[in-house]
Coordinates of C-alpha atoms in Angstrom, one line a residue:
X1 CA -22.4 57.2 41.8
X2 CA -22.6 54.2 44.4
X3 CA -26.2 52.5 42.8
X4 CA -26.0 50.2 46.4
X5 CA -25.6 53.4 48.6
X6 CA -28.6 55.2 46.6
X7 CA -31.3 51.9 46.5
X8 CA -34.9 52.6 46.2
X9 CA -35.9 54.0 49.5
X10 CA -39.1 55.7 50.9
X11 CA -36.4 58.2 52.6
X12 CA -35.8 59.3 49.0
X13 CA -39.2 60.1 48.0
X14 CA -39.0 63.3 45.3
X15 CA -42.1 65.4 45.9
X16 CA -43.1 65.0 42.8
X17 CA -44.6 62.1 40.5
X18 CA -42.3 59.9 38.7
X19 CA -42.4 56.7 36.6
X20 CA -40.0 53.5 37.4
X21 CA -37.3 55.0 35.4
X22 CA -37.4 58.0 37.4
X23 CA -39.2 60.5 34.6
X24 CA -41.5 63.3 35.5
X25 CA -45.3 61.9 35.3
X26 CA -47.0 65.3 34.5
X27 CA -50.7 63.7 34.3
X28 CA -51.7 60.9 36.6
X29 CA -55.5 60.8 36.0
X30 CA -55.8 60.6 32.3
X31 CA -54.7 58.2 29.2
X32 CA -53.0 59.3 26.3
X33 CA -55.8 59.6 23.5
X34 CA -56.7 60.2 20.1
X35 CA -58.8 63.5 21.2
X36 CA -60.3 63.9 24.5
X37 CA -62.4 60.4 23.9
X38 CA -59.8 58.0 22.9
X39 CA -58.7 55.9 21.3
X40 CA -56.4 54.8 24.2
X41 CA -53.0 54.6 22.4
X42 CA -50.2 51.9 23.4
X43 CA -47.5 54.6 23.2
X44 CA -49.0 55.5 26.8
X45 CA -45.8 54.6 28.4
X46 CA -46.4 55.4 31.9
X47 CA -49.9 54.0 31.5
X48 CA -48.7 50.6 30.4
X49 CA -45.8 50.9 33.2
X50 CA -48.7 51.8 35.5
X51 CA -50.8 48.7 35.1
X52 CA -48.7 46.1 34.7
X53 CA -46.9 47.1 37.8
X54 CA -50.1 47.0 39.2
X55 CA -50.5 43.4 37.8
X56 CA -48.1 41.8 39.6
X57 CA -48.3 43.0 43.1
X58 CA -49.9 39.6 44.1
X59 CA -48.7 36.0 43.6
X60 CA -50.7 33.9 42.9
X61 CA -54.4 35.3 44.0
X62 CA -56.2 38.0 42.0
X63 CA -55.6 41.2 43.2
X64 CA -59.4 42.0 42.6
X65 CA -62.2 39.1 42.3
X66 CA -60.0 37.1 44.9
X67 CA -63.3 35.6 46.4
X68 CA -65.3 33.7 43.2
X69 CA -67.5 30.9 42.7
X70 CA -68.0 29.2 39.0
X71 CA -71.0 27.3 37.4
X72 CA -71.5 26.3 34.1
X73 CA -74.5 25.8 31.8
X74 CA -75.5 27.5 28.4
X75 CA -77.0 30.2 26.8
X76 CA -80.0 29.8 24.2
X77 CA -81.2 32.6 21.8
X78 CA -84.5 33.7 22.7
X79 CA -85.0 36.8 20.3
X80 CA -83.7 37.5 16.8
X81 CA -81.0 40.0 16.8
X82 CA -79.1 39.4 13.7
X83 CA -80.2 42.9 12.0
X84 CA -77.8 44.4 14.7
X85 CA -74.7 41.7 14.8
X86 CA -73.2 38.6 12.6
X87 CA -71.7 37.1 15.9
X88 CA -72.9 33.5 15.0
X89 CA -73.5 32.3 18.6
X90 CA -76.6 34.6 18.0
X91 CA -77.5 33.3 14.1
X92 CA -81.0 32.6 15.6
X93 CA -83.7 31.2 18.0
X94 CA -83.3 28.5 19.7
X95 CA -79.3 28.3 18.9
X96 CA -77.8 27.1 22.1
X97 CA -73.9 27.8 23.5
X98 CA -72.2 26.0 26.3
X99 CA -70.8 28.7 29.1
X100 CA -69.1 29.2 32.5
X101 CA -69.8 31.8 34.7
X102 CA -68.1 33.0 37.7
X103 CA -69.2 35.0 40.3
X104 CA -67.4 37.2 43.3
X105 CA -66.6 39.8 45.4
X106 CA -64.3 42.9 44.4
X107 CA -61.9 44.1 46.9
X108 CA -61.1 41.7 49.4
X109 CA -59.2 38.3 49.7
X110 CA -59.6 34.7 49.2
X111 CA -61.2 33.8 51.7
X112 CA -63.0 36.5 53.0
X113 CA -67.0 36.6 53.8
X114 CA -69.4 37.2 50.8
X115 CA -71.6 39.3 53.4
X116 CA -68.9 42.3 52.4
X117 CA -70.4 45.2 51.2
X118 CA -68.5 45.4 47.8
X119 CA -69.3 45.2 44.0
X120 CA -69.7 41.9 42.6
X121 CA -68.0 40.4 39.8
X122 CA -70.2 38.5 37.1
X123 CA -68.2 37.2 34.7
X124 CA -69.8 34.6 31.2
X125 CA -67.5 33.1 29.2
X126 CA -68.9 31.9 25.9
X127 CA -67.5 28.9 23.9
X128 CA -69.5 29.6 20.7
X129 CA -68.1 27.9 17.0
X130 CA -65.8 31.4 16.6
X131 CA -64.0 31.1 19.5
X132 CA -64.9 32.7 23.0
X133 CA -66.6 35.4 24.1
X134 CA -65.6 36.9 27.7
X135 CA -68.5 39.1 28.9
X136 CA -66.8 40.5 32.0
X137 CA -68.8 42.8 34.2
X138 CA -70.2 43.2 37.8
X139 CA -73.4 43.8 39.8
X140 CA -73.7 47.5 39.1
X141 CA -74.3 49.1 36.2
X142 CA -71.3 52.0 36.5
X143 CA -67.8 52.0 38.2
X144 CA -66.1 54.6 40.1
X145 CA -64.0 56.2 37.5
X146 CA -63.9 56.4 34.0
X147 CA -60.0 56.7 32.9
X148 CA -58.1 53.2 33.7
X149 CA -55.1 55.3 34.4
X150 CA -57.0 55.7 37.9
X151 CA -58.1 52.0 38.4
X152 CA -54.8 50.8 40.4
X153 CA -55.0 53.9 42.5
X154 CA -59.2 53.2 43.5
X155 CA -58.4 49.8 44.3
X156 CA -55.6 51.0 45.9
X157 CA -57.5 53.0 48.2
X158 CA -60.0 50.3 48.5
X159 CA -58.0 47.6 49.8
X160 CA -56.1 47.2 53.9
X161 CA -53.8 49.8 54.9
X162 CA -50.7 48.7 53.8
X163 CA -49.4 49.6 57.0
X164 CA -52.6 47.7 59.2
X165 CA -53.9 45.7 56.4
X166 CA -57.3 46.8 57.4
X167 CA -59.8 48.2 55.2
X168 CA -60.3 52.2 56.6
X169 CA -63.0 54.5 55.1
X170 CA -60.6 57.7 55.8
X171 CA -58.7 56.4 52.4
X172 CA -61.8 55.4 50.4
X173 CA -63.2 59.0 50.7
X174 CA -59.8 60.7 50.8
X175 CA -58.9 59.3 47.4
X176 CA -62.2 59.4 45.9
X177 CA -62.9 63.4 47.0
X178 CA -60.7 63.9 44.1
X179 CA -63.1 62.3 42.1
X180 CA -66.5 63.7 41.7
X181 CA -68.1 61.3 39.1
X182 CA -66.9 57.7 41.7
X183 CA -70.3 59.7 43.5
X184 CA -72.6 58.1 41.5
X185 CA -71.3 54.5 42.5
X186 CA -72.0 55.3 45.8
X187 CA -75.3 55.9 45.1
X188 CA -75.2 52.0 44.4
X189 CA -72.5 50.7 46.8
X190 CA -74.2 52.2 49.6
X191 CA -77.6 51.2 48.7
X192 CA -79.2 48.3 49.7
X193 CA -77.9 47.2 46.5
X194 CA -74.8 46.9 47.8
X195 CA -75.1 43.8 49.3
X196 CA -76.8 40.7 46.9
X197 CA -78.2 37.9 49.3
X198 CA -76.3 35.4 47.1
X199 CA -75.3 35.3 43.7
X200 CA -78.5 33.7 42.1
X201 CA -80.9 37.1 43.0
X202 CA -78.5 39.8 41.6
X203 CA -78.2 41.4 38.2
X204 CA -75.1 41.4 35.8
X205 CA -73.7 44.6 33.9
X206 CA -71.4 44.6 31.0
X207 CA -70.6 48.2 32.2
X208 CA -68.8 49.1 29.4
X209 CA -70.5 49.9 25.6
X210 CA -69.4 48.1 23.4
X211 CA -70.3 47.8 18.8
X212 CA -72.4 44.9 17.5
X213 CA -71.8 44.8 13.3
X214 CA -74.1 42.9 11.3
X215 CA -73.1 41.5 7.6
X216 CA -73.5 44.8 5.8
X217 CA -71.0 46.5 8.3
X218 CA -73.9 49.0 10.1
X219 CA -72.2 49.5 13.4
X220 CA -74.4 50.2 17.0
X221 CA -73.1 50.8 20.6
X222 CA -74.4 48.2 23.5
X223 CA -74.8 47.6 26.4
X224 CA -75.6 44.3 28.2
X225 CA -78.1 43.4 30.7
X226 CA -78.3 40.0 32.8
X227 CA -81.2 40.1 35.0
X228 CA -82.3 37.4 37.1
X229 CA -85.8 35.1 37.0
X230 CA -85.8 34.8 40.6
X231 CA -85.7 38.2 41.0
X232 CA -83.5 40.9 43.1
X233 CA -82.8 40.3 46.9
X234 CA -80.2 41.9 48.7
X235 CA -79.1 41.9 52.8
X236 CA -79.4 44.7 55.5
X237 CA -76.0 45.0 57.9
X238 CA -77.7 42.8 60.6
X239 CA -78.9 40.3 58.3
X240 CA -75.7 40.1 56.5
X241 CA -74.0 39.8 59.8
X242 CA -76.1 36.9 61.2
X243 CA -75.6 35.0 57.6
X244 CA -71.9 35.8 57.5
X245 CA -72.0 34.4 61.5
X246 CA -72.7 31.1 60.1
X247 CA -71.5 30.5 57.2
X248 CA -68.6 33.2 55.4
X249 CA -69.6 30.8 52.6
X250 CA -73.0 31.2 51.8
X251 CA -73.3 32.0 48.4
X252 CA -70.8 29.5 47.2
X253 CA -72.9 27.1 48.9
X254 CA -76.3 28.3 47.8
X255 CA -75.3 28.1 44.1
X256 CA -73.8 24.5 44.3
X257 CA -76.8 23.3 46.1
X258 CA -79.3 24.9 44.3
X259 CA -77.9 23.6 40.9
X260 CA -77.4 20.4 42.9
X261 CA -80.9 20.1 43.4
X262 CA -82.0 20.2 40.1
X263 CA -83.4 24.2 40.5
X264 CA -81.4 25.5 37.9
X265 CA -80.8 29.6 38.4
X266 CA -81.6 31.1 35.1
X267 CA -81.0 35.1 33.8
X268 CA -82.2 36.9 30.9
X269 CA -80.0 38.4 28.8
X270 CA -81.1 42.1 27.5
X271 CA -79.4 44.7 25.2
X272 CA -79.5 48.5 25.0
X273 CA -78.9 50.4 21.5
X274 CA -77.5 53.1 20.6
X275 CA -76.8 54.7 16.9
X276 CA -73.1 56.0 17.1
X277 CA -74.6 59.0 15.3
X278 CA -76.6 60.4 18.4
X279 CA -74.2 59.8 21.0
X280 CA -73.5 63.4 20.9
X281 CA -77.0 64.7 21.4
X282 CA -77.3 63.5 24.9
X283 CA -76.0 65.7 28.3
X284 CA -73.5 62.8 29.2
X285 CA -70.6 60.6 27.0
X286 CA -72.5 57.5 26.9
X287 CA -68.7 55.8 26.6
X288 CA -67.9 57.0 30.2
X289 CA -68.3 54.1 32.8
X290 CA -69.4 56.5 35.8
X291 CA -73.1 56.5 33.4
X292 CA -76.0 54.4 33.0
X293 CA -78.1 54.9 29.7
X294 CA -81.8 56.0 30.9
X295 CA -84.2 53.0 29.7
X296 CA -86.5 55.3 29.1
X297 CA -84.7 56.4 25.8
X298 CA -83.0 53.4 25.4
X299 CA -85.6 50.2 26.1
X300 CA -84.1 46.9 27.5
X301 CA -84.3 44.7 24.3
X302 CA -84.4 40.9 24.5
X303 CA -81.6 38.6 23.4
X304 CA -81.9 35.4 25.4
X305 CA -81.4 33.5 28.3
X306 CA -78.6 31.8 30.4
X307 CA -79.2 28.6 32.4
X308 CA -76.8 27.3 34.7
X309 CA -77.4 23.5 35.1
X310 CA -73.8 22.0 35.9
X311 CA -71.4 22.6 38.7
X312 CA -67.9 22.9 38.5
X313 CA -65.8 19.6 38.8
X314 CA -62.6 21.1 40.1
X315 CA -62.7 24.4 42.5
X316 CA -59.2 24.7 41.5
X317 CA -59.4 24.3 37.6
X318 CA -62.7 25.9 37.0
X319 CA -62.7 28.9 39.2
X320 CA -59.1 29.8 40.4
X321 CA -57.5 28.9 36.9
X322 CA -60.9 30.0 35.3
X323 CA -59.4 33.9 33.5
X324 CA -61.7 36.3 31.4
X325 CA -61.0 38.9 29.2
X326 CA -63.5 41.9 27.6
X327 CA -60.7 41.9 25.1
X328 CA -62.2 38.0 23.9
X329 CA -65.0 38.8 21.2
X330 CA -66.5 37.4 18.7
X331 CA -66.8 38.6 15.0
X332 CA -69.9 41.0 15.2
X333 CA -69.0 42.3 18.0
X334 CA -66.2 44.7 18.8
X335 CA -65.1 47.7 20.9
X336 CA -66.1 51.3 21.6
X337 CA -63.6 53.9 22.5
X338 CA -64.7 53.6 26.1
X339 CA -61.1 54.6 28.0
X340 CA -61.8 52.3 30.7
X341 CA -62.5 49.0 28.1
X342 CA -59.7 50.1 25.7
X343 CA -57.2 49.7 29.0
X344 CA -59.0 46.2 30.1
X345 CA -58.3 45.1 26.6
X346 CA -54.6 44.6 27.3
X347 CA -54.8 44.7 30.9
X348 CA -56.5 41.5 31.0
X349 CA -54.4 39.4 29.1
X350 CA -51.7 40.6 30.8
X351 CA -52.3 40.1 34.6
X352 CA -53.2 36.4 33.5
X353 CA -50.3 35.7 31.6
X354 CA -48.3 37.5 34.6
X355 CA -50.5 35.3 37.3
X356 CA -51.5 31.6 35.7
X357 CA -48.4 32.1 32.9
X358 CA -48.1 32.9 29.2
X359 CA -49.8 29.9 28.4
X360 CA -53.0 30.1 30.3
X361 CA -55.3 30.3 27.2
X362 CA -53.9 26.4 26.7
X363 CA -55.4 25.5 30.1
X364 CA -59.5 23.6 29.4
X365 CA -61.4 25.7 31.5
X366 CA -60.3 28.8 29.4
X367 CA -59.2 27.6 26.0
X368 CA -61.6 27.5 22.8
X369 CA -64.0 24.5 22.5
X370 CA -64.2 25.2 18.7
X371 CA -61.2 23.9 16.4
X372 CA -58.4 26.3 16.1
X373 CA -54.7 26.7 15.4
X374 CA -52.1 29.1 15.5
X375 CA -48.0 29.7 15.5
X376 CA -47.6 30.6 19.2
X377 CA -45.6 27.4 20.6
X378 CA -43.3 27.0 23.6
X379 CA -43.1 28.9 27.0
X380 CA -43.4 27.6 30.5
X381 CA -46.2 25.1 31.2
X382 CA -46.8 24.6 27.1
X383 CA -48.5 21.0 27.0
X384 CA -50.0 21.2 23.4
X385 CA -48.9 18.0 21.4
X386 CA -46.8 19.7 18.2
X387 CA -45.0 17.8 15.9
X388 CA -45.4 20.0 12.9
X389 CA -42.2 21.2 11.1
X390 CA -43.7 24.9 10.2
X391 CA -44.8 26.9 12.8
X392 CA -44.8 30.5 10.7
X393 CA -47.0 31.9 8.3
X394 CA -47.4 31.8 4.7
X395 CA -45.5 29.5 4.0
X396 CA -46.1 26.7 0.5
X397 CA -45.6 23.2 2.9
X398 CA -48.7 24.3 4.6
X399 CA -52.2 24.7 3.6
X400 CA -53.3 26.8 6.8
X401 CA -54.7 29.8 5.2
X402 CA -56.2 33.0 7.1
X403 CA -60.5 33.1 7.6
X404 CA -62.9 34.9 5.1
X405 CA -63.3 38.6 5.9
X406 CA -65.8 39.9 8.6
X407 CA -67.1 43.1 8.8
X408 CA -64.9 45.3 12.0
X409 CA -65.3 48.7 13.5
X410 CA -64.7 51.3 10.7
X411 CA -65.7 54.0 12.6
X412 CA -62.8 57.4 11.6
X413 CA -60.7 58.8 14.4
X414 CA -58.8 62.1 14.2
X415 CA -57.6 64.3 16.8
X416 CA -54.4 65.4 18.5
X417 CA -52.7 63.2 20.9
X418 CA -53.4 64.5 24.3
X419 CA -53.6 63.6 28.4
X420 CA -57.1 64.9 29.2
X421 CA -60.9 64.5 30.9
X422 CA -63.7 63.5 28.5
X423 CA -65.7 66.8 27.9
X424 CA -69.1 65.9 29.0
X425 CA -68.4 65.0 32.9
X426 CA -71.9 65.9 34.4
X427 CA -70.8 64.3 37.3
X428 CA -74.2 64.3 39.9
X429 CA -77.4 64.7 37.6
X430 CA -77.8 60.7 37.3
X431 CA -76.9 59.9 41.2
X432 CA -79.8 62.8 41.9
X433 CA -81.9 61.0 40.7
X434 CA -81.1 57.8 41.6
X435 CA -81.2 58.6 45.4
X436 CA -84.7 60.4 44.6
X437 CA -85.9 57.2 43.3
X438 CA -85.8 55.4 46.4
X439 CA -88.1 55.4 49.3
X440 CA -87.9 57.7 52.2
X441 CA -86.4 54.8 54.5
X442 CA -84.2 53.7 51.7
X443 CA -82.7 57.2 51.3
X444 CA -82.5 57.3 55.2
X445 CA -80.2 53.8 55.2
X446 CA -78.0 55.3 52.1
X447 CA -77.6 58.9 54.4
X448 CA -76.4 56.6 57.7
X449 CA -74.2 54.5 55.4
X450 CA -72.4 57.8 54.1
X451 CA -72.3 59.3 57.7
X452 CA -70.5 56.4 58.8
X453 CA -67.9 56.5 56.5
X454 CA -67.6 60.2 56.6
X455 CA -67.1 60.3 60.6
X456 CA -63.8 58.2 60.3
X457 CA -62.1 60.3 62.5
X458 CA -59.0 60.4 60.4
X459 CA -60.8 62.3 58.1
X460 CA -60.3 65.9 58.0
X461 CA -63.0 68.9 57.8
X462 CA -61.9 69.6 54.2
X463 CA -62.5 66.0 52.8
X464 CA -65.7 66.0 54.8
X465 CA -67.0 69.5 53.1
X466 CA -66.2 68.3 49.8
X467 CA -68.5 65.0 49.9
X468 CA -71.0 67.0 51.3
X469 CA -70.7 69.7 48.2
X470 CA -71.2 66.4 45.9
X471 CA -74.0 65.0 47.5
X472 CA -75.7 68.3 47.8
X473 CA -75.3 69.0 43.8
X474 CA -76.8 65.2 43.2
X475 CA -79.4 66.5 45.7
X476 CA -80.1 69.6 47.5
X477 CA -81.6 67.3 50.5
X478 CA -79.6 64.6 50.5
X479 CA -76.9 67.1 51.3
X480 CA -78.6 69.1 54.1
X481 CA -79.9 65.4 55.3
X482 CA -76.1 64.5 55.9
X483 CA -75.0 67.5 56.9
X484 CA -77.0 67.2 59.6
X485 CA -75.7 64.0 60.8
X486 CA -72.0 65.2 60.5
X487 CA -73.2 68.0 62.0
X488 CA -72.1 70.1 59.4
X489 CA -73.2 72.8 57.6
X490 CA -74.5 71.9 54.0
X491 CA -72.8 72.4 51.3
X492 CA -74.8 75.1 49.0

């Protein structure tokens, strides 16, 4: 066979999936897992292929979080939480740790407005005595799918036409009609939530759960909450417009003059608990990233508070070079079997090795502030002053020796390996009742926001019908409320 007369061509498009080396893909929405919960495993082949792929379409800007702006400051231990964890940065009141933070948009480029409607990234990195601590989340509490095998096709969807390289709703709600539970991030995109005034009046959410282990080894799920001491405030389209009008920069600029100023933004930080041993009483995994964990059975907790007081010197150094992980913890704290996290673990890593180089951890803004040492040496853009003569391990001409134990995640996993959903979807009760929180005019704004994107005109009858079936099983009004503006018949 001629391999120049059969190069990769559109024009020879099989009707059927297939990974880069041409191999039937039999299961394209879910990771291979220990069970139908996880853990993810490496062996995942066309999952890894998937994602690094997905890494490396852009050079050098992210491909999401494009748009960011950095501060830094530090974080000071407010309440005692050491029956729950050993991580040392949290040993006890009053202990303070020196942080950055970045903040940004999701979907769109560089420089585009930060009046977009879009999630927003909100990103701490700790520089505590036992090395960082990357807690990498966004603005809302829950994403739009909760198997990372799907994350390069949302953003996919998400981003320009390929084609027009313009943003167009008929592919948002195309791609996402396949996936019922992406309805409850609607319920928070769509809000008035989904547009923060700037960054200094919006919340910050982990998303994921992750384990906190104390010194005896007891292990308890998490979740993080950064909430602001300003308070929330958020824009309306024609306020956003007449901010974005003047100034596409606006919260970049309000963060580095407010800290200029001396008025230094400041969040709480807040924890919710879980025993590992109830997780299977409730109606919903509470590993799966499309759901929040009611406060009313799990109470915000204290923790402590983050101050920013210092902006960045260098745009360049401390915000385009800045790179987190969720992968970077501490001892004390570790990972759940969350599929979406267990993905980010490696997928991190790997689109910053891919986009600042292999040796990006050597770079100040993201390498350790705490002494450390290690055997990885060489590789383009090393600048770490060596001159040992042994760079292995054990070895009897050197007295580097490993660290005293600490307690890790000892939680047993059994199961067969399989490509499946979680069990528990129970897709609509939480964005029910979310939308029946609101207000009546509220409600009316998300309804409007929903009919807009739903009367792309590229969108067929069938796509339309199906959005309308979700919102009416999250709420039987919300449904006949937009069925009405599509003029449509509601969904029953």
């Amino acid at each position: 066979m001629d391999p120049y007369r059969y190069r990769p061509s559109s024009a020879f498009n099989t009707p059927f999936l297939t990974n880069n080396q041409g191999g039937p893909v039999y299961n394209n929405t879910s990771s291979l897992t220990i069970g139908n919960r996880g853990p993810v495993l490496l062996e995942d082949y066309h999952l890894v292929e998937k994602i690094a792929n997905f890494h490396r379409e852009r050079i050098p800007e992210r491909i999401v979080h494009a748009r960011g702006a950095s501060a830094k400051g530090y974080f000071e231990v407010t309440h005692d939480i050491t029956h729950l964890t050993c991580a040392d940065f949290l040993r006890g009141v009053g202990v303070q740790t020196p942080l950055i933070v970045r903040f940004s948009t999701v979907i769109h480029e560089k420089g585009s407005p930060e009046t977009i409607p879009d999630p927003r990234g909100f990103a701490v990195k700790f520089y505590t005595r036992e090395g960082n601590f990357d807690m990498v989340g966004n603005n809302i509490p829950v994403f739009f799918v909760r198997d990372a095998m799907q994350f390069p096709d949302v953003i996919h969807a998400l981003k320009p036409n390929p084609k027009s390289n313009i943003q167009e709703f008929w592919r948002i709600m195309d791609y996402l009609s396949y996936i019922p539970e992406s309805t409850h991030m609607f319920m928070w995109w769509f809000d008035d939530w989904g547009i923060p005034s700037d960054y200094r009046h919006m919340e910050g959410f982990a998303v994921h759960t992750f384990k906190l282990i104390n010194r005896d080894g007891k292990e308890t799920y998490v979740k993080w909450h950064w909430k602001p001491t300003c308070g929330l405030k958020f824009l309306l389209e024609d306020e956003a417009a007449a901010v974005a009008g003047q100034n596409h920069s606006h919260a970049t600029k309000d963060l580095y003059d407010t800290i200029a100023s001396g008025s230094f933004p400041e969040w709480r930080l807040y924890v919710q608990t879980m025993n590992p041993a109830d997780e299977d009483k409730l109606d919903f995994d509470p590993l799966d990233t499309t759901k929040i964990w009611p406060e009313d059975l799990f109470p915000l907790q204290p923790v402590g508070r983050m101050v920013l007081n210092k902006n960045i010197d260098n745009f360049f150094n401390e915000n385009e070079q800045l790179a987190f992980s969720p992968g970077v913890v501490p001892p004390g704290i570790y990972y759940s079997n969350d599929k979406m996290l267990q993905c980010r673990i490696f997928a991190y890593g790997d689109t910053q090795r891919h986009r600042l180089g292999p040796n990006y951890l050597l770079l100040p803004v993201n390498a350790p502030k705490c002494a450390h040492h290690n055997n990885h040496h060489e590789g383009a853009m090393n600048f770490t002053h060596r001159d040992e003569e042994v760079n292995y391990w054990p070895s009897r001409f050197n007295a580097v020796r490993v660290s005293e134990k600490f307690p890790i995640s000892k939680s047993h996993v059994s199961g067969i390996r399989e490509k499946t959903v979680i069990a528990k979807e129970n897709n609509f009760q939480q964005p029910g009742e979310r939308y029946r929180s609101w207000d009546p005019d509220r409600q009316e704004r998300f309804i409007g926001r929903m009919a807009k994107a739903l009367s792309d005109p590229r969108l067929t009858h069938e796509i339309r019908s199906i959005w309308l079936s979700y919102m009416s099983q999250s709420d039987k009004s919300l449904g006949q409320k937009l069925a009405a503006r599509l003029n449509m018949k509601a969904a029953m």
